[in-house]
Amino acid sequence: MTRWDAALLALLMLRHLCSASQPACEGEGEGECQRNLYDQVYTGDMYSERIVVGTREVGLMTNVLLCPALWGDREASEPLSVLDAGAGRGIMVDWLRQGRAPRAVEGVGIELSGVAVDSSPWPELKRNGTLVQGSLDAIPWPDRHFDLVWSHEVLEHIPAAQMPTVAREIARVARGPVVLTISLRLSFWDDPARPHLHITCRPRAWWDAVWADAGCFPDLDFLGELWRGVPRGYAYAWRPFEEPWVFAYSCGHGQEVARASLASMRHRTAHGQREGAHGWGAFYFGTHAYSHWTQDCGGAP
């Protein structure tokens, strides 16, 4: 499947989801509302075929697993434990499990939609507990369990009021980096006044504040290496100035330390001091267009 095929598949998925007007999930019971909404995504004939992981996602994951700023001298044969937070039908988990990654990985996934888990083309993932149904506000693994927590375009679908709990849970189970992609724009099918797909459309600075409250601050070394230093097998994995949709955090520092570190990074960058590999902090904090970028929802509170 080419990236254009993957893009077409995504459009068909959203068209199917939005063929009838969908209400936004608000207030009491919004967790169940979201689960029901995304159960609909995985219901119907369009998911009857085996689907392969998207090229952009593979490219980014490949570069993450190759990044020296994250893994240093750790041997590639030493398995990394990876959680896919919002794993869908287990596409990335299967890719990791099949040994296609550039280093040894033991991957598991958690997905809100029971329909997605039950209809996975890889039923062994559910049988052996590699793909589980559950919510990101109650992750069923112990503290500091994963070398890497990965989430690909999931968090913008979670209500903003729920995000502090989700961030704390992800930070709790991470003993290594947290790498995320988060769409900073509304879905094509969203009503800007009342979105129901990308319901948490916020600028990058808003997300940084949420993660700082969870004890995490931006990993500028990793982002700098990802931008310039990783030996890319997929050169198009990330184009940060087209849409800064990749996030990376170092977690486990406590709220006060993370808030202070975030503020210090901003202050040092504002005073011309170098922050992060390849001076990435100058891009991360140095321009309003980057840290506050969204296509169409920059004014969201």
mmCIF file with all atom_site columns, C-alpha atoms in Angstrom, residues 69-151:
data_model
loop_
_atom_site.group_PDB
_atom_site.id
_atom_site.type_symbol
_atom_site.label_atom_id
_atom_site.label_alt_id
_atom_site.label_comp_id
_atom_site.label_asym_id
_atom_site.label_entity_id
_atom_site.label_seq_id
_atom_site.pdbx_PDB_ins_code
_atom_site.Cartn_x
_atom_site.Cartn_y
_atom_site.Cartn_z
_atom_site.occupancy
_atom_site.B_iso_or_equiv
_atom_site.pdbx_formal_charge
_atom_site.auth_seq_id
_atom_site.auth_comp_id
_atom_site.auth_asym_id
_atom_site.auth_atom_id
_atom_site.pdbx_PDB_model_num
ATOM 1  C CA . ALA A 1 69  ? 19.576  10.721  21.333 1.00 0.00 ? 69  ALA A CA 1
ATOM 2  C CA . LEU A 1 70  ? 17.044  8.232   22.731 1.00 0.00 ? 70  LEU A CA 1
ATOM 3  C CA . TRP A 1 71  ? 18.962  4.979   22.925 1.00 0.00 ? 71  TRP A CA 1
ATOM 4  C CA . GLY A 1 72  ? 22.649  5.935   23.076 1.00 0.00 ? 72  GLY A CA 1
ATOM 5  C CA . ASP A 1 73  ? 24.881  2.871   23.212 1.00 0.00 ? 73  ASP A CA 1
ATOM 6  C CA . ARG A 1 74  ? 22.069  0.430   23.904 1.00 0.00 ? 74  ARG A CA 1
ATOM 7  C CA . GLU A 1 75  ? 22.531  -2.635  21.748 1.00 0.00 ? 75  GLU A CA 1
ATOM 8  C CA . ALA A 1 76  ? 20.042  -3.021  18.895 1.00 0.00 ? 76  ALA A CA 1
ATOM 9  C CA . SER A 1 77  ? 19.609  -6.677  19.870 1.00 0.00 ? 77  SER A CA 1
ATOM 10 C CA . GLU A 1 78  ? 18.377  -5.705  23.351 1.00 0.00 ? 78  GLU A CA 1
ATOM 11 C CA . PRO A 1 79  ? 14.575  -5.577  23.055 1.00 0.00 ? 79  PRO A CA 1
ATOM 12 C CA . LEU A 1 80  ? 12.764  -2.327  23.722 1.00 0.00 ? 80  LEU A CA 1
ATOM 13 C CA . SER A 1 81  ? 9.309   -2.538  25.293 1.00 0.00 ? 81  SER A CA 1
ATOM 14 C CA . VAL A 1 82  ? 6.897   -0.328  23.335 1.00 0.00 ? 82  VAL A CA 1
ATOM 15 C CA . LEU A 1 83  ? 3.297   0.643   24.082 1.00 0.00 ? 83  LEU A CA 1
ATOM 16 C CA . ASP A 1 84  ? 1.114   1.790   21.184 1.00 0.00 ? 84  ASP A CA 1
ATOM 17 C CA . ALA A 1 85  ? -1.417  4.019   22.951 1.00 0.00 ? 85  ALA A CA 1
ATOM 18 C CA . GLY A 1 86  ? -4.506  4.033   20.748 1.00 0.00 ? 86  GLY A CA 1
ATOM 19 C CA . ALA A 1 87  ? -3.547  1.016   18.672 1.00 0.00 ? 87  ALA A CA 1
ATOM 20 C CA . GLY A 1 88  ? -6.667  0.591   16.558 1.00 0.00 ? 88  GLY A CA 1
ATOM 21 C CA . ARG A 1 89  ? -6.771  -2.928  15.162 1.00 0.00 ? 89  ARG A CA 1
ATOM 22 C CA . GLY A 1 90  ? -3.139  -3.539  16.073 1.00 0.00 ? 90  GLY A CA 1
ATOM 23 C CA . ILE A 1 91  ? -1.502  -2.566  12.783 1.00 0.00 ? 91  ILE A CA 1
ATOM 24 C CA . MET A 1 92  ? 1.630   -1.051  14.326 1.00 0.00 ? 92  MET A CA 1
ATOM 25 C CA . VAL A 1 93  ? 1.777   -3.736  17.017 1.00 0.00 ? 93  VAL A CA 1
ATOM 26 C CA . ASP A 1 94  ? 1.781   -6.397  14.312 1.00 0.00 ? 94  ASP A CA 1
ATOM 27 C CA . TRP A 1 95  ? 4.479   -4.513  12.363 1.00 0.00 ? 95  TRP A CA 1
ATOM 28 C CA . LEU A 1 96  ? 6.679   -4.446  15.452 1.00 0.00 ? 96  LEU A CA 1
ATOM 29 C CA . ARG A 1 97  ? 5.871   -8.047  16.365 1.00 0.00 ? 97  ARG A CA 1
ATOM 30 C CA . GLN A 1 98  ? 6.827   -9.321  12.911 1.00 0.00 ? 98  GLN A CA 1
ATOM 31 C CA . GLY A 1 99  ? 10.408  -8.137  13.374 1.00 0.00 ? 99  GLY A CA 1
ATOM 32 C CA . ARG A 1 100 ? 10.224  -5.456  10.683 1.00 0.00 ? 100 ARG A CA 1
ATOM 33 C CA . ALA A 1 101 ? 11.607  -2.736  12.970 1.00 0.00 ? 101 ALA A CA 1
ATOM 34 C CA . PRO A 1 102 ? 15.312  -1.798  12.706 1.00 0.00 ? 102 PRO A CA 1
ATOM 35 C CA . ARG A 1 103 ? 15.990  -3.106  16.220 1.00 0.00 ? 103 ARG A CA 1
ATOM 36 C CA . ALA A 1 104 ? 14.547  -5.673  18.631 1.00 0.00 ? 104 ALA A CA 1
ATOM 37 C CA . VAL A 1 105 ? 11.154  -4.564  19.967 1.00 0.00 ? 105 VAL A CA 1
ATOM 38 C CA . GLU A 1 106 ? 8.459   -6.114  22.146 1.00 0.00 ? 106 GLU A CA 1
ATOM 39 C CA . GLY A 1 107 ? 5.311   -4.184  21.270 1.00 0.00 ? 107 GLY A CA 1
ATOM 40 C CA . VAL A 1 108 ? 1.856   -4.136  22.852 1.00 0.00 ? 108 VAL A CA 1
ATOM 41 C CA . GLY A 1 109 ? -1.179  -1.951  22.256 1.00 0.00 ? 109 GLY A CA 1
ATOM 42 C CA . ILE A 1 110 ? -4.235  -0.571  23.994 1.00 0.00 ? 110 ILE A CA 1
ATOM 43 C CA . GLU A 1 111 ? -7.358  0.541   22.115 1.00 0.00 ? 111 GLU A CA 1
ATOM 44 C CA . LEU A 1 112 ? -10.614 2.102   23.322 1.00 0.00 ? 112 LEU A CA 1
ATOM 45 C CA . SER A 1 113 ? -12.801 0.446   20.691 1.00 0.00 ? 113 SER A CA 1
ATOM 46 C CA . GLY A 1 114 ? -13.725 -3.130  21.510 1.00 0.00 ? 114 GLY A CA 1
ATOM 47 C CA . VAL A 1 115 ? -14.907 -3.545  17.920 1.00 0.00 ? 115 VAL A CA 1
ATOM 48 C CA . ALA A 1 116 ? -11.390 -2.682  16.702 1.00 0.00 ? 116 ALA A CA 1
ATOM 49 C CA . VAL A 1 117 ? -9.777  -5.224  19.008 1.00 0.00 ? 117 VAL A CA 1
ATOM 50 C CA . ASP A 1 118 ? -12.308 -7.956  18.247 1.00 0.00 ? 118 ASP A CA 1
ATOM 51 C CA . SER A 1 119 ? -12.073 -7.439  14.471 1.00 0.00 ? 119 SER A CA 1
ATOM 52 C CA . SER A 1 120 ? -8.276  -7.298  14.254 1.00 0.00 ? 120 SER A CA 1
ATOM 53 C CA . PRO A 1 121 ? -6.881  -9.244  11.278 1.00 0.00 ? 121 PRO A CA 1
ATOM 54 C CA . TRP A 1 122 ? -4.381  -10.635 13.789 1.00 0.00 ? 122 TRP A CA 1
ATOM 55 C CA . PRO A 1 123 ? -6.620  -12.399 16.376 1.00 0.00 ? 123 PRO A CA 1
ATOM 56 C CA . GLU A 1 124 ? -3.560  -13.798 18.139 1.00 0.00 ? 124 GLU A CA 1
ATOM 57 C CA . LEU A 1 125 ? -2.815  -10.277 19.397 1.00 0.00 ? 125 LEU A CA 1
ATOM 58 C CA . LYS A 1 126 ? -5.959  -10.340 21.532 1.00 0.00 ? 126 LYS A CA 1
ATOM 59 C CA . ARG A 1 127 ? -5.516  -13.972 22.550 1.00 0.00 ? 127 ARG A CA 1
ATOM 60 C CA . ASN A 1 128 ? -2.008  -13.438 23.906 1.00 0.00 ? 128 ASN A CA 1
ATOM 61 C CA . GLY A 1 129 ? -2.761  -10.070 25.527 1.00 0.00 ? 129 GLY A CA 1
ATOM 62 C CA . THR A 1 130 ? -0.634  -8.099  23.081 1.00 0.00 ? 130 THR A CA 1
ATOM 63 C CA . LEU A 1 131 ? -3.644  -5.979  22.041 1.00 0.00 ? 131 LEU A CA 1
ATOM 64 C CA . VAL A 1 132 ? -6.080  -5.079  24.819 1.00 0.00 ? 132 VAL A CA 1
ATOM 65 C CA . GLN A 1 133 ? -9.290  -3.096  24.983 1.00 0.00 ? 133 GLN A CA 1
ATOM 66 C CA . GLY A 1 134 ? -9.097  -0.245  27.446 1.00 0.00 ? 134 GLY A CA 1
ATOM 67 C CA . SER A 1 135 ? -9.005  3.491   27.996 1.00 0.00 ? 135 SER A CA 1
ATOM 68 C CA . LEU A 1 136 ? -5.907  5.672   28.141 1.00 0.00 ? 136 LEU A CA 1
ATOM 69 C CA . ASP A 1 137 ? -7.134  7.163   31.411 1.00 0.00 ? 137 ASP A CA 1
ATOM 70 C CA . ALA A 1 138 ? -6.639  3.755   33.096 1.00 0.00 ? 138 ALA A CA 1
ATOM 71 C CA . ILE A 1 139 ? -3.744  1.946   31.416 1.00 0.00 ? 139 ILE A CA 1
ATOM 72 C CA . PRO A 1 140 ? -3.463  -1.634  32.739 1.00 0.00 ? 140 PRO A CA 1
ATOM 73 C CA . TRP A 1 141 ? 0.323   -1.830  33.095 1.00 0.00 ? 141 TRP A CA 1
ATOM 74 C CA . PRO A 1 142 ? 2.524   -0.974  36.089 1.00 0.00 ? 142 PRO A CA 1
ATOM 75 C CA . ASP A 1 143 ? 4.579   2.154   36.660 1.00 0.00 ? 143 ASP A CA 1
ATOM 76 C CA . ARG A 1 144 ? 7.647   2.745   34.460 1.00 0.00 ? 144 ARG A CA 1
ATOM 77 C CA . HIS A 1 145 ? 6.936   -0.333  32.380 1.00 0.00 ? 145 HIS A CA 1
ATOM 78 C CA . PHE A 1 146 ? 7.769   0.811   28.829 1.00 0.00 ? 146 PHE A CA 1
ATOM 79 C CA . ASP A 1 147 ? 10.982  1.960   27.185 1.00 0.00 ? 147 ASP A CA 1
ATOM 80 C CA . LEU A 1 148 ? 8.878   3.894   24.679 1.00 0.00 ? 148 LEU A CA 1
ATOM 81 C CA . VAL A 1 149 ? 5.256   5.026   24.675 1.00 0.00 ? 149 VAL A CA 1
ATOM 82 C CA . TRP A 1 150 ? 4.046   5.795   21.164 1.00 0.00 ? 150 TRP A CA 1
ATOM 83 C CA . SER A 1 151 ? 0.749   7.324   20.072 1.00 0.00 ? 151 SER A CA 1
#
